[in-house]
Structure formats: structure tokens, C-alpha cells
Tab-separated table of C-alpha atoms in Angstrom:
chain	number	residue	atom	x	y	z
A	243	MET	CA	-11.888	37.872	-115.353
A	244	ARG	CA	-10.677	40.869	-113.531
A	245	ILE	CA	-10.078	44.519	-115.630
A	246	ARG	CA	-6.649	44.394	-115.249
A	247	ASP	CA	-6.295	40.651	-117.190
A	248	LEU	CA	-8.381	41.899	-120.094
A	249	VAL	CA	-5.966	45.356	-120.341
A	250	GLY	CA	-3.286	43.064	-120.561
A	251	MET	CA	-4.015	40.922	-123.214
A	252	ALA	CA	-1.558	42.646	-125.946
A	253	GLU	CA	-3.287	41.409	-128.837
A	254	LEU	CA	-6.557	43.341	-128.207
A	255	GLY	CA	-4.550	46.723	-127.139
A	256	LEU	CA	-7.386	48.337	-125.141
A	257	THR	CA	-5.959	51.513	-123.780
A	258	LEU	CA	-8.118	52.285	-120.122
A	259	LEU	CA	-9.161	55.956	-120.355
A	260	ALA	CA	-10.847	55.975	-116.355
A	261	GLY	CA	-11.129	53.945	-113.744
A	262	GLU	CA	-7.507	53.047	-112.726
A	263	GLU	CA	-8.457	52.616	-108.995
A	264	HIS	CA	-11.091	49.407	-109.940
A	265	LEU	CA	-8.452	47.767	-112.624
A	266	ASP	CA	-9.289	44.492	-109.866
A	267	ARG	CA	-12.916	44.330	-110.707
A	268	ASP	CA	-14.057	40.873	-111.853
A	269	PHE	CA	-16.591	41.075	-114.926
A	270	THR	CA	-19.349	38.280	-116.069
A	271	GLY	CA	-19.639	38.493	-119.385
A	272	VAL	CA	-19.435	40.394	-122.655
A	273	GLN	CA	-22.993	42.224	-123.621
A	274	ILE	CA	-22.832	44.559	-126.597
A	275	THR	CA	-24.807	47.340	-127.150
A	276	ASP	CA	-25.775	50.974	-128.840
A	277	LEU	CA	-28.997	51.539	-127.249
A	278	PRO	CA	-29.474	54.706	-125.292
A	279	ASP	CA	-30.726	53.483	-122.312
A	280	PRO	CA	-29.829	49.506	-122.187
A	281	GLY	CA	-29.980	48.926	-117.948
A	282	ARG	CA	-33.366	46.831	-118.348
A	283	TYR	CA	-31.268	44.396	-120.899
A	284	LEU	CA	-28.188	44.254	-117.762
A	285	SER	CA	-27.962	41.940	-115.055
A	286	GLY	CA	-24.663	43.456	-113.150
A	287	GLY	CA	-20.970	42.657	-113.987
A	288	GLU	CA	-20.633	42.762	-117.456
A	289	LEU	CA	-18.569	44.069	-119.575
A	290	VAL	CA	-20.549	46.499	-122.190
A	291	LEU	CA	-18.944	47.127	-125.495
A	292	SER	CA	-20.449	50.204	-127.373
A	293	GLY	CA	-19.644	52.256	-130.550
A	294	LEU	CA	-21.285	55.448	-129.071
A	295	MET	CA	-24.089	55.767	-131.624
A	296	TRP	CA	-26.494	56.726	-129.186
A	297	ARG	CA	-24.502	60.136	-128.191
A	298	ASN	CA	-25.531	62.840	-129.942
A	299	GLY	CA	-24.455	65.739	-127.647
A	300	PRO	CA	-22.196	65.536	-124.192
A	301	GLU	CA	-25.535	65.368	-122.017
A	302	ASP	CA	-26.008	61.771	-124.000
A	303	SER	CA	-22.666	60.450	-121.481
A	304	GLU	CA	-24.091	61.712	-118.219
A	305	ARG	CA	-27.096	59.517	-119.129
A	306	PHE	CA	-25.353	56.782	-120.107
A	307	VAL	CA	-22.858	56.077	-117.956
A	308	GLY	CA	-25.365	56.617	-115.500
A	309	ARG	CA	-27.763	54.543	-116.411
A	310	LEU	CA	-24.389	51.556	-116.743
A	311	ALA	CA	-23.911	52.564	-113.115
A	312	GLU	CA	-27.335	51.671	-111.610
A	313	ALA	CA	-27.262	48.190	-113.518
A	314	GLY	CA	-23.815	47.086	-111.519
A	315	VAL	CA	-21.951	47.150	-114.878
A	316	ALA	CA	-18.059	46.289	-114.473
A	317	ALA	CA	-16.810	48.133	-116.979
A	318	LEU	CA	-17.594	50.152	-120.834
A	319	GLY	CA	-15.741	49.775	-123.650
A	320	ALA	CA	-16.137	52.539	-125.986
A	321	GLY	CA	-15.191	51.608	-129.992
A	322	SER	CA	-14.134	55.138	-132.225
A	323	ALA	CA	-15.072	54.399	-135.509
A	324	TRP	CA	-18.659	56.007	-135.192
A	325	LEU	CA	-17.305	59.610	-133.342
A	326	GLY	CA	-13.582	59.751	-134.466
A	327	GLN	CA	-13.029	58.895	-130.967
A	328	VAL	CA	-13.641	59.011	-127.417
A	329	PRO	CA	-15.225	61.870	-126.253
A	330	ASP	CA	-13.887	64.087	-123.137
A	331	ASP	CA	-16.998	64.164	-121.680
A	332	LEU	CA	-17.777	60.386	-121.586
A	333	VAL	CA	-14.079	59.793	-120.058
A	334	ARG	CA	-15.604	62.474	-116.795
A	335	ALA	CA	-19.144	60.534	-116.656
A	336	CYS	CA	-16.777	57.693	-116.079
A	337	ARG	CA	-14.357	59.393	-113.813
A	338	ALA	CA	-17.620	60.804	-111.637
A	339	HIS	CA	-19.636	57.200	-111.468
A	340	GLY	CA	-16.507	55.305	-110.608
A	341	LEU	CA	-17.043	52.821	-113.760
A	342	PRO	CA	-13.722	51.929	-116.192
A	343	LEU	CA	-13.567	52.968	-119.183
A	344	LEU	CA	-11.813	51.301	-122.272
A	345	ALA	CA	-10.486	52.548	-125.413
A	346	VAL	CA	-11.441	49.981	-127.876
A	347	PRO	CA	-9.345	50.686	-131.437
A	348	VAL	CA	-10.803	50.706	-134.594
A	349	GLU	CA	-9.161	47.534	-136.013
A	350	VAL	CA	-10.504	45.447	-132.913
A	351	SER	CA	-13.872	44.473	-133.702
A	352	PHE	CA	-16.398	43.819	-130.540
A	353	ARG	CA	-16.495	39.970	-131.843
A	354	THR	CA	-13.134	39.565	-131.694
A	355	VAL	CA	-12.967	41.064	-127.858
A	356	ALA	CA	-15.935	38.218	-126.647
A	357	GLU	CA	-14.649	35.224	-128.544
A	358	MET	CA	-10.968	36.074	-127.067
A	359	VAL	CA	-12.472	37.193	-123.386
A	360	ALA	CA	-15.578	33.864	-123.461
A	361	PRO	CA	-12.868	30.921	-123.510
A	362	ARG	CA	-10.936	32.943	-120.891
A	363	HIS	CA	-14.683	32.351	-118.328
A	364	ALA	CA	-14.679	29.021	-119.312
A	365	GLU	CA	-12.035	28.076	-118.300
A	366	LEU	CA	-11.932	30.077	-114.782
A	367	ARG	CA	-15.654	28.139	-114.435
A	368	ASP	CA	-14.070	24.412	-115.306
A	369	ALA	CA	-11.327	25.661	-112.674
A	370	LEU	CA	-14.065	26.149	-109.975
A	371	GLY	CA	-15.945	22.742	-110.595
A	372	ARG	CA	-12.590	21.341	-110.080
A	373	HIS	CA	-11.793	23.355	-107.301
A	374	ARG	CA	-15.181	22.257	-105.914
A	375	ARG	CA	-14.206	18.681	-106.547
A	376	ILE	CA	-11.282	18.424	-104.725
A	377	VAL	CA	-12.782	20.351	-101.053
A	378	ALA	CA	-15.640	17.824	-101.696
A	379	ALA	CA	-12.931	14.556	-101.605
A	380	VAL	CA	-11.146	15.798	-98.480
A	381	ALA	CA	-14.162	16.713	-96.765
A	382	GLU	CA	-15.548	12.944	-97.615
A	383	GLY	CA	-11.852	11.769	-96.009
A	384	ALA	CA	-9.200	12.194	-98.476
A	385	GLY	CA	-5.957	12.223	-97.137
A	386	LEU	CA	-3.003	14.793	-97.882
A	387	PRO	CA	-1.235	12.160	-100.836
A	388	GLU	CA	-4.977	11.771	-102.557
A	389	LEU	CA	-5.261	15.846	-102.077
A	390	PHE	CA	-2.209	16.794	-103.833
A	391	ALA	CA	-3.061	13.430	-107.021
A	392	LEU	CA	-6.193	15.728	-106.795
A	393	MET	CA	-3.907	18.705	-107.414
A	394	ASP	CA	-1.984	17.397	-110.015
A	395	GLY	CA	-4.564	15.456	-112.200
A	396	GLU	CA	-7.445	18.545	-111.491
A	397	LEU	CA	-5.567	21.929	-111.735
A	398	ALA	CA	-1.789	20.670	-112.814
A	399	MET	CA	-0.642	22.517	-109.998
A	400	ALA	CA	2.022	20.541	-107.668
A	401	GLY	CA	1.666	20.466	-103.787
A	402	ALA	CA	3.626	19.778	-100.762
A	403	VAL	CA	3.187	20.844	-97.145
A	404	VAL	CA	6.516	21.500	-95.003
A	405	SER	CA	6.946	22.192	-91.522
A	406	SER	CA	8.576	25.552	-89.562
A	407	THR	CA	11.545	23.392	-89.215
A	408	GLY	CA	11.894	22.338	-92.578
A	409	ALA	CA	10.421	18.495	-92.285
A	410	LEU	CA	8.625	17.861	-95.654
A	411	ILE	CA	4.958	16.451	-94.072
A	412	ALA	CA	3.429	15.466	-97.416
A	413	GLY	CA	4.006	15.893	-101.325
A	414	ALA	CA	7.487	15.869	-103.487
A	415	LEU	CA	10.129	18.862	-101.877
A	416	ASP	CA	14.145	18.679	-103.006
A	417	ARG	CA	15.472	18.981	-99.085
A	418	ALA	CA	17.242	21.658	-100.008
A	419	ASP	CA	13.718	23.418	-100.867
A	420	ALA	CA	11.692	21.976	-98.384
A	421	VAL	CA	14.087	23.950	-96.209
A	422	ARG	CA	14.351	27.102	-98.275
A	423	LEU	CA	10.524	27.026	-98.475
A	424	ALA	CA	10.243	26.778	-93.986
A	425	HIS	CA	12.713	29.829	-93.703
A	426	GLU	CA	10.403	32.081	-96.426
A	427	TYR	CA	7.469	30.726	-94.110
A	428	LEU	CA	9.104	31.861	-91.010
A	429	THR	CA	10.539	34.907	-91.925
A	430	ALA	CA	7.742	36.481	-94.702
A	431	PRO	CA	5.622	39.569	-93.371
A	432	ARG	CA	2.344	38.354	-94.298
A	433	LEU	CA	1.356	35.410	-96.013
A	434	PRO	CA	0.236	34.083	-99.105
A	435	HIS	CA	3.993	34.901	-100.103
A	436	ALA	CA	5.391	33.355	-103.489
A	437	VAL	CA	9.380	32.307	-103.224
A	438	ARG	CA	11.583	32.738	-106.644
A	439	ALA	CA	13.881	29.769	-106.254
A	440	PRO	CA	16.930	28.104	-108.610
A	441	SER	CA	14.162	25.614	-108.847
A	442	GLY	CA	10.717	27.222	-109.996
A	443	THR	CA	7.885	29.442	-108.129
A	444	PHE	CA	6.424	28.274	-104.956
A	445	THR	CA	3.549	30.170	-102.921
A	446	LEU	CA	3.457	29.711	-99.646
A	447	PHE	CA	-0.231	29.695	-98.035
A	448	GLY	CA	-0.264	29.549	-93.724
A	449	VAL	CA	-1.908	26.076	-92.776
A	450	GLY	CA	-4.737	27.024	-89.591
A	451	ARG	CA	-3.978	29.185	-86.961
A	452	GLU	CA	-0.932	27.650	-85.086
A	453	HIS	CA	1.381	29.540	-84.403
A	454	ARG	CA	4.513	29.512	-87.242
A	455	ALA	CA	6.963	28.088	-84.444
A	456	ALA	CA	4.856	25.064	-84.479
A	457	GLY	CA	3.020	25.626	-88.220
A	458	TRP	CA	2.747	24.671	-91.132
A	459	ALA	CA	3.278	26.642	-94.551
A	460	LEU	CA	1.347	24.864	-97.704
A	461	VAL	CA	3.600	24.975	-100.891
A	462	CYS	CA	1.637	25.254	-104.386
A	463	GLY	CA	3.598	25.284	-107.591
A	464	GLY	CA	3.530	28.899	-108.995
A	465	ASP	CA	2.873	32.366	-108.751
A	466	LEU	CA	-0.711	32.385	-106.765
A	467	LEU	CA	-1.069	35.359	-106.016
A	468	GLY	CA	-3.183	36.557	-108.441
A	469	GLU	CA	-5.176	33.085	-107.217
A	470	ALA	CA	-5.269	33.441	-103.739
A	471	ASP	CA	-8.507	32.571	-102.740
A	472	LEU	CA	-7.853	29.268	-104.352
A	473	GLY	CA	-4.574	28.718	-102.237
A	474	PHE	CA	-6.492	29.923	-99.369
A	475	GLU	CA	-9.299	27.223	-99.794
A	476	LEU	CA	-6.757	24.258	-100.629
A	477	ALA	CA	-4.967	25.899	-96.956
A	478	ALA	CA	-8.413	24.795	-95.529
A	479	CYS	CA	-8.334	21.355	-97.038
A	480	VAL	CA	-4.798	20.215	-95.484
A	481	ALA	CA	-5.645	22.703	-91.779
A	482	LEU	CA	-8.686	20.092	-91.803
A	483	GLU	CA	-6.518	17.032	-92.476
A	484	ARG	CA	-4.018	18.382	-89.730
A	485	THR	CA	-7.244	18.745	-87.437
A	486	ARG	CA	-8.159	14.880	-88.016
A	487	MET	CA	-4.300	13.580	-87.686
A	488	GLU	CA	-4.078	16.146	-84.138
A	489	GLU	CA	-7.204	13.691	-82.704
A	490	GLY	CA	-4.945	10.473	-82.926
A	491	ARG	CA	-2.354	12.369	-81.407
A	492	ARG	CA	-4.053	13.963	-78.513
A	493	VAL	CA	-4.880	10.361	-77.364
A	494	GLU	CA	-1.063	9.151	-77.282
A	495	ARG	CA	-0.448	12.760	-75.730
A	496	ARG	CA	-2.927	11.861	-72.785
A	497	LEU	CA	-1.404	8.487	-72.722
A	498	ALA	CA	2.510	10.099	-72.365
A	499	GLU	CA	1.246	12.383	-69.424
A	500	GLN	CA	-0.084	9.449	-67.402
A	501	LEU	CA	3.163	7.747	-68.331
A	502	ILE	CA	5.712	10.556	-66.554
A	503	ALA	CA	3.357	11.469	-63.732
A	504	LEU	CA	3.214	7.857	-62.942
A	505	ALA	CA	6.938	7.492	-63.458
A	506	ARG	CA	7.646	10.405	-60.942
A	507	SER	CA	5.043	9.424	-57.985
A	508	ALA	CA	6.602	7.615	-55.152
A	509	GLY	CA	5.790	3.860	-55.249
A	510	SER	CA	5.074	3.480	-58.566
A	511	ASP	CA	3.947	-0.103	-60.067
A	512	PRO	CA	6.705	-1.482	-62.124
A	513	ALA	CA	4.324	-3.237	-64.482
A	514	GLU	CA	1.988	-0.787	-65.426
A	515	LEU	CA	5.193	1.493	-66.172
A	516	ASN	CA	6.229	-0.830	-68.195
A	517	ALA	CA	2.921	-1.144	-69.929
A	518	GLY	CA	2.917	2.971	-70.477
A	519	LEU	CA	6.318	2.156	-72.014
A	520	ARG	CA	5.258	-0.210	-74.561
A	521	THR	CA	2.403	2.478	-75.605
A	522	CYS	CA	4.747	5.148	-76.178
A	523	GLY	CA	6.237	2.465	-78.839
A	524	ILE	CA	9.447	2.207	-76.449
A	525	GLY	CA	10.768	-1.935	-76.144
A	526	PRO	CA	11.596	-2.691	-72.209
A	527	ALA	CA	15.119	-2.587	-73.727
A	528	GLU	CA	15.154	-0.485	-76.170
A	529	PRO	CA	17.520	2.876	-75.729
A	530	TYR	CA	15.788	6.323	-75.459
A	531	SER	CA	16.361	9.684	-74.207
A	532	VAL	CA	13.787	12.172	-71.983
A	533	VAL	CA	13.743	15.371	-73.458
A	534	ASN	CA	12.537	18.506	-72.062
A	535	ALA	CA	11.514	22.086	-74.142
A	536	THR	CA	10.062	24.801	-73.841
A	537	VAL	CA	9.403	27.777	-75.826
A	538	ALA	CA	9.562	31.700	-74.804
A	539	ARG	CA	7.830	34.339	-76.607
A	540	PRO	CA	8.376	38.137	-76.619
A	541	GLY	CA	5.585	39.368	-74.540
A	542	ALA	CA	4.276	36.143	-73.262
A	543	THR	CA	3.324	36.063	-69.398
A	544	GLY	CA	2.284	33.671	-67.117
A	545	GLY	CA	6.273	32.046	-67.219
A	546	PRO	CA	8.719	29.897	-69.570
A	547	ASP	CA	6.008	28.685	-72.162
A	548	PRO	CA	2.526	29.794	-71.405
A	549	ALA	CA	0.645	28.714	-74.364
A	550	GLY	CA	2.452	25.088	-74.109
A	551	LEU	CA	4.355	25.555	-77.600
A	552	GLY	CA	6.690	23.769	-76.725
A	553	GLY	CA	5.058	20.562	-76.531
A	554	ARG	CA	3.721	21.651	-80.297
A	555	VAL	CA	7.542	22.639	-81.643
A	556	LEU	CA	9.250	19.346	-80.074
A	557	GLU	CA	6.931	17.259	-81.889
A	558	GLU	CA	7.645	18.961	-85.128
A	559	LEU	CA	11.388	18.941	-84.444
A	560	LEU	CA	11.173	15.158	-84.123
A	561	ARG	CA	8.236	14.818	-86.492
A	562	PRO	CA	6.619	11.689	-86.539
A	563	ARG	CA	8.694	9.845	-83.754
A	564	VAL	CA	6.934	11.696	-81.123
A	565	VAL	CA	4.730	13.344	-79.428
A	566	ALA	CA	4.982	15.330	-76.424
A	567	ALA	CA	3.149	15.270	-72.594
A	568	ALA	CA	2.762	18.564	-71.756
A	569	GLY	CA	3.717	19.827	-67.900
A	570	ALA	CA	3.820	22.361	-65.942
A	571	ASP	CA	7.316	22.288	-65.886
A	572	GLY	CA	7.440	22.496	-69.988
A	573	ALA	CA	6.674	19.682	-72.843
A	574	VAL	CA	8.653	16.007	-72.059
A	575	ALA	CA	9.069	13.725	-74.846
A	576	LEU	CA	9.985	10.133	-74.850
A	577	VAL	CA	12.631	9.856	-77.935
A	578	PRO	CA	13.060	6.289	-79.068
A	579	LEU	CA	17.222	6.530	-80.302
A	580	SER	CA	18.207	4.939	-83.566
A	581	GLY	CA	22.175	6.516	-82.644
A	582	THR	CA	23.404	8.071	-79.672
A	583	ALA	CA	21.701	11.145	-76.972
A	584	GLY	CA	23.973	12.912	-79.024
A	585	GLU	CA	22.458	12.407	-82.922
A	586	LEU	CA	19.224	13.426	-81.084
A	587	ALA	CA	20.906	16.394	-79.348
A	588	GLU	CA	22.602	17.315	-82.964
A	589	THR	CA	18.986	16.971	-84.989
A	590	LEU	CA	16.739	19.170	-82.013
A	591	ARG	CA	19.741	21.658	-82.854
A	592	ALA	CA	19.752	21.841	-86.375
A	593	GLY	CA	15.706	22.489	-85.955
A	594	ALA	CA	16.060	24.793	-82.985
A	595	ARG	CA	18.906	27.511	-85.062
A	596	ALA	CA	16.149	27.393	-88.172
A	597	LEU	CA	13.363	28.855	-85.505
A	598	ALA	CA	16.106	31.233	-83.985
A	599	ALA	CA	16.919	32.041	-87.493
A	600	GLY	CA	13.846	32.881	-88.859
A	601	LEU	CA	12.031	34.225	-85.908
A	602	PRO	CA	14.742	36.113	-83.586
A	603	GLY	CA	11.592	36.831	-81.176
A	604	ILE	CA	10.978	33.103	-80.167
A	605	ARG	CA	13.534	31.468	-77.454
A	606	VAL	CA	13.105	27.500	-77.639
A	607	SER	CA	15.616	26.367	-74.540
A	608	ILE	CA	15.692	22.188	-74.626
A	609	GLY	CA	16.861	19.536	-71.953
A	610	VAL	CA	18.456	15.908	-73.886
A	611	SER	CA	19.087	13.120	-71.031
A	612	ALA	CA	21.322	10.110	-71.281
A	613	ALA	CA	20.358	7.243	-73.423
A	614	LEU	CA	18.265	5.490	-70.956
A	615	THR	CA	16.745	1.969	-70.802
A	616	GLY	CA	13.344	-0.111	-68.517
A	617	PRO	CA	10.778	1.916	-67.081
A	618	SER	CA	12.560	2.421	-63.868
A	619	ALA	CA	14.905	5.466	-66.067
A	620	ILE	CA	12.125	7.331	-66.417
A	621	ARG	CA	12.279	9.395	-63.510
A	622	GLY	CA	16.310	10.258	-63.085
A	623	GLY	CA	16.053	10.600	-66.831
A	624	ALA	CA	12.966	13.649	-66.899
A	625	GLU	CA	14.983	15.241	-63.738
A	626	GLU	CA	18.236	15.255	-66.246
A	627	ALA	CA	16.340	16.939	-68.806
A	628	GLY	CA	14.465	19.392	-66.732
A	629	HIS	CA	18.093	20.430	-65.436
A	630	ALA	CA	19.437	20.207	-68.711
A	631	ARG	CA	16.682	22.603	-69.961
A	632	ARG	CA	16.429	25.113	-67.360
A	633	LEU	CA	20.474	25.485	-68.225
A	634	ALA	CA	19.816	26.404	-71.610
A	635	GLU	CA	17.040	28.823	-70.060
A	636	ALA	CA	20.035	30.396	-68.073
A	637	ARG	CA	21.904	30.449	-71.845
A	638	GLY	CA	19.067	32.598	-73.525
A	639	GLY	CA	18.255	29.308	-75.224
A	640	GLY	CA	19.354	26.656	-77.812
A	641	VAL	CA	20.066	22.549	-76.737
A	642	VAL	CA	21.953	21.367	-73.459
A	643	THR	CA	22.540	17.321	-72.958
A	644	SER	CA	23.305	15.721	-69.960
A	645	ASP	CA	26.572	15.460	-69.945
A	646	GLU	CA	27.122	19.560	-70.207
A	647	ILE	CA	24.678	19.745	-66.537
A	648	TYR	CA	27.048	18.128	-64.060
A	649	THR	CA	29.465	21.026	-63.969
A	650	HIS	CA	29.731	24.473	-62.069
A	651	ALA	CA	26.959	25.737	-64.965
A	652	LEU	CA	24.386	23.257	-63.302
A	653	LEU	CA	24.943	24.804	-60.290
A	654	LEU	CA	25.053	29.013	-61.720
A	655	ALA	CA	21.712	27.915	-63.576
A	656	THR	CA	20.293	26.994	-60.002
A	657	VAL	CA	20.971	30.092	-58.064
A	658	PRO	CA	18.723	33.092	-59.092
A	659	ASP	CA	19.220	35.512	-61.555
A	660	ASP	CA	19.075	37.933	-59.429
A	661	VAL	CA	21.546	36.975	-56.916
A	662	ARG	CA	24.004	35.434	-60.037
A	663	ARG	CA	24.165	38.980	-61.517
A	664	SER	CA	24.638	40.584	-58.106
A	665	PHE	CA	26.660	38.029	-57.258
A	666	ALA	CA	29.232	38.841	-60.422
A	667	ALA	CA	28.618	42.685	-60.181
A	668	ARG	CA	30.021	42.435	-56.664
A	669	THR	CA	33.137	41.453	-57.843
A	670	LEU	CA	33.632	42.459	-61.344
A	671	ASP	CA	32.750	45.628	-61.214
A	672	PRO	CA	36.105	47.118	-59.723
A	673	LEU	CA	37.214	45.994	-62.731
A	674	SER	CA	34.737	46.762	-65.410
A	675	ASP	CA	34.909	50.367	-64.054
A	676	TYR	CA	38.709	50.777	-64.258
A	677	ASP	CA	38.595	49.196	-67.811
A	678	ARG	CA	36.392	51.786	-68.793
A	679	ARG	CA	38.442	54.665	-67.452
A	680	HIS	CA	41.284	53.345	-68.596
A	681	ASN	CA	40.604	51.863	-71.856
A	682	SER	CA	42.809	48.875	-70.340
A	683	ASP	CA	41.581	44.805	-70.681
A	684	LEU	CA	41.481	43.828	-67.148
A	685	VAL	CA	38.478	41.901	-67.357
A	686	ARG	CA	39.862	39.705	-70.363
A	687	THR	CA	42.912	39.300	-68.942
A	688	LEU	CA	41.703	37.848	-65.711
A	689	GLY	CA	39.264	35.143	-68.123
A	690	THR	CA	42.424	34.171	-70.230
A	691	PHE	CA	44.766	33.627	-66.920
A	692	LEU	CA	42.490	31.811	-65.675
A	693	ASP	CA	41.898	29.412	-68.755
A	694	CYS	CA	45.437	29.092	-68.843
A	695	VAL	CA	45.427	27.936	-65.604
A	696	GLY	CA	47.484	30.647	-64.123
A	697	SER	CA	50.344	30.176	-66.431
A	698	TRP	CA	52.090	33.817	-66.971
A	699	ASN	CA	53.799	32.939	-70.181
A	700	ALA	CA	50.466	31.095	-71.726
A	701	CYS	CA	48.367	33.824	-71.019
A	702	ALA	CA	50.829	36.723	-72.257
A	703	GLU	CA	51.184	34.108	-75.299
A	704	ARG	CA	47.388	34.444	-76.053
A	705	LEU	CA	47.438	37.997	-75.749
A	706	HIS	CA	50.086	39.215	-77.660
A	707	VAL	CA	51.433	40.802	-74.665
A	708	HIS	CA	54.557	40.922	-72.727
A	709	VAL	CA	54.561	38.669	-70.048
A	710	ASN	CA	55.438	41.940	-67.797
A	711	THR	CA	52.183	43.266	-68.999
A	712	VAL	CA	50.406	40.423	-67.912
A	713	ARG	CA	52.280	40.439	-64.298
A	714	TYR	CA	51.305	44.167	-64.330
A	715	ARG	CA	47.297	43.249	-64.929
A	716	ILE	CA	46.674	40.467	-62.477
A	717	ARG	CA	48.454	42.299	-59.822
A	718	ARG	CA	45.885	45.309	-60.149
A	719	VAL	CA	43.291	42.742	-60.536
A	720	GLU	CA	44.223	41.503	-57.460
A	721	GLU	CA	44.298	45.234	-56.300
A	722	LEU	CA	40.900	45.993	-57.070
A	723	THR	CA	39.218	42.777	-56.094
A	724	GLY	CA	40.838	42.248	-52.475
A	725	ARG	CA	41.172	38.724	-54.184
A	726	ASP	CA	44.444	36.268	-54.597
A	727	LEU	CA	44.751	34.632	-57.474
A	728	SER	CA	47.816	32.323	-55.845
A	729	THR	CA	45.165	30.578	-53.924
A	730	MET	CA	42.120	28.574	-54.998
A	731	ALA	CA	39.822	29.633	-53.271
A	732	ASP	CA	40.153	33.146	-54.684
A	733	ARG	CA	40.477	32.015	-58.277
A	734	VAL	CA	37.405	29.729	-58.111
A	735	ASP	CA	35.568	32.940	-57.133
A	736	LEU	CA	36.743	35.219	-59.701
A	737	PHE	CA	35.734	32.600	-62.631
A	738	LEU	CA	32.220	31.857	-61.245
A	739	ALA	CA	31.804	35.283	-61.114
A	740	LEU	CA	33.167	36.034	-64.946
A	741	ARG	CA	30.684	32.834	-65.827
A	742	ALA	CA	27.614	34.064	-63.902
A	743	ASN	CA	28.399	37.592	-66.450
């Protein structure tokens, strides 16, 4: 028990006179004594209760407190029945030795204090025993369902595990709570972190050393910030179980990597591809999509996904259906389709948005191929997903499907960034400079005019200006850029410059 907990027991009415900085110190038991030198009877860590009958003068306080400090006593409780008050010299001595001093009211007997403290220590010892039984069970192979059953039975504590994307890994939680707690896990400045939700109070602990974008959070019912050691031990148990699960997935990842490499190689054996597809849980006629993902982190060097975080994030987004093959061009996964490729993309978008909201510095870029069947489609699907992922990166992250890549956007995405920026600047800078100097709206007018397929009236209506204003602005655009907006070639150049910008 901590000194803080003892002072907080209102029924005892204890007053703290010294040692405010040591309120979180634990004490192991209670010793009642009025011996002038009780050091030989103390083993350290006790709360000593004394009626101060040993004090004949101020110098006695220094001697008595010094002996307690040498013995490693946790705190001193002083009764005032003998002297009528706790003397100032005792307060000064306790402050000098860093020993918390508590004033015990006359109406409260030392026996009462000892009797109230003893059950608390017994309760803590029992809790420690239950905790050790839980750790032993997990070490012997108990899974997450068994762990949470033990937490409920031994500690009367509800538990669950949620992923960074709000998926419920184990335990029982409402969907809304799982999503909310996942967001709290991502945004918490430090862990453990207590959350007060409409359905109750929860404490979140990080599981293992995984980056939060692909991490798990242990959810414990109640506020455990004062018993964080217990939560850390339980989180370590969950981390152990996750490590066991990862061992099995490593084999699956290697098989997926071999299948992708085989599909991309020239002259690959169809029978071997068929066998590889079956090892990924996909039948010869079953529809699937290829997904390609990278995760960029602030300050990271060595490419868009140097630590291979994309694969782990992708697995969490699509848990438990897939494993991701790591590669130089990002993580690749073959995903069985229970619906359409569009529905798969929406699932990925929801998870990517959740990560972006919780970790603004993280940029998740995902490409999704069309629906495919058979092993011969893997290679083309991987290329589609790769092109779509690169387009997502060019847009600053997000999810792009194969439907979006067969447009000018794919062409722009494959152009080097410096070339794309130079083209946009060379074409549009005269308009931007003019807008800044004259507070005009030429760039916006140009974009609206092209969106309206060159219709003067439609453009004027959308901009809420007179049609003659549109004609004047477009003439000014032509003068500044040297382009003729009555020709398709110049319209295309200006359109692409706006998109590249």
C-alpha cells in the first residue's frame, strides 16, 4: 500500500505534516513502538506508529527519526495524546530525513489503523498471487481467450485487444468502443492512457514494440494508472501470444513472396502457380484482388517504406484474411473477394482514414487491382496494383483502384516530380503572378472553363459572374500563357498543367 492511499482513507482522518514528495512510497506493514531506539526491531518498509512517549526534549526527535531513517522505515505516524500535539522539532527532523510524517487524531487508536491496513495488504498479496497464476498460464501456452477468461475470473477485470485500425482482436467490446479506443491509442501522447467513455472507463497499454500504425492495444476495464505494473505484465502476456501467432504467419508470408516472385518471372509453371495460389487460400475459380501498399513516415530515409511497415499495416487492415509479401516495391497481398474489388477498396479506405486521423505524420498509400481469377492473372494484377499505389503516393496517400489509373492521372503519376512541377510552373506561373498582383481569379476561371468543356455560359453561371467577365478573363489567360483555348492541344496542355499543379 502507498502512503497516498493511507492518507486518502477518510475514516482515519490522518494529516500529512511532512514528506509530501514521498506520497507514492509503499509500506509493507505496521509497527507500533515507543522505544527511543527501535531500529533493531525494524526490517525496513514499515509504517511506524508512535505515541511520542520517548520524547523528553527537541534533541530526542532528531535521534529517533534518524534511527527510523537508518532502518529504512517508509513513514512515521505520530499520536498527540501524550504531548497534546505533534511538536515542530519532530516535523523538522522528518523533513530533514525525507520521512513522511502523519498526525494520527486522538480519537483514532493505533490498533484501528493497523486493522484497517492489514486487510488491504492481504488483498494485495492475493491479487499478486492471482496475477502470477495468469502469467504462468500464458507462459504455458494459454491463448488470448483463455487470458481474458483468467483476467475476469482471477482479477474481476474485463479485457480486450484492439488493433490500430479498430479491429477487435480478442475479448468483448462494442464496435463503437473498439473504434474509439483504437483512435485513443493512436493519439495518446503516452501509454498507459485512461479513457472515459459513455460505456465506462478503460485503460490502454501498448502491446510489444510494434509501431502504433500496425500495433495492438490491450484494453483493461477500469482506471489502472495507479496499478500500471499489473497492466504492463498483462500487456507482456498479450505480446507473447502475438509473437506466437506471428511465427505461423512468417511461413505464410514466405509462401506469398515465393508466389509473387514466381508470377513475375518469365516462363513460370502454371501448375506451380496453381499450387501457390491454393496455399494462399484461393481456389482456381475464386475471385481475388492484388493489393500493393507502402507506409511513409516523417524523417524516414531509404525509400517510401524503409522498414516494411506497409505489410504489417496491410495485414491489420485486412485481418485476419491475408498475409502480405514484402518487396522492394512495397507490400503485396492477394485478397480473396467476398464482394467486389470496390467494396475491398472501401474497407481499406476506412482503415487508412482511421490511421491518418490518429497519426497525421503517417502516409498510407494503397493500390487495388480489378477482380481477378486464376494464377495467370497474378502478374497483371500486381502491375495494376503497383501503378495504382504509385498514383496514391503522388496524391499524398490514400487508396486508388485500377479503375482510376487508366486516365491522364496515371501518366502524370509516372512523370518524375521535378519534371511535373517544372511543367506546371512554366505554364501557370504567369497566371498565378497576375492573380497575386491584381487580386484576380484567372487560375480558378481557367479550371472552371475547362471543366465546363469551354462553355462560356456554364462557366459564368458556376462562377456567379457575367459571361463577358469570363470572356475577358480567358482572353487574359491566352495573352499571358501564349495558348489558344479554341484549340484542343492547348486546352489539353493547360488542363494537364492544372492537374500536375
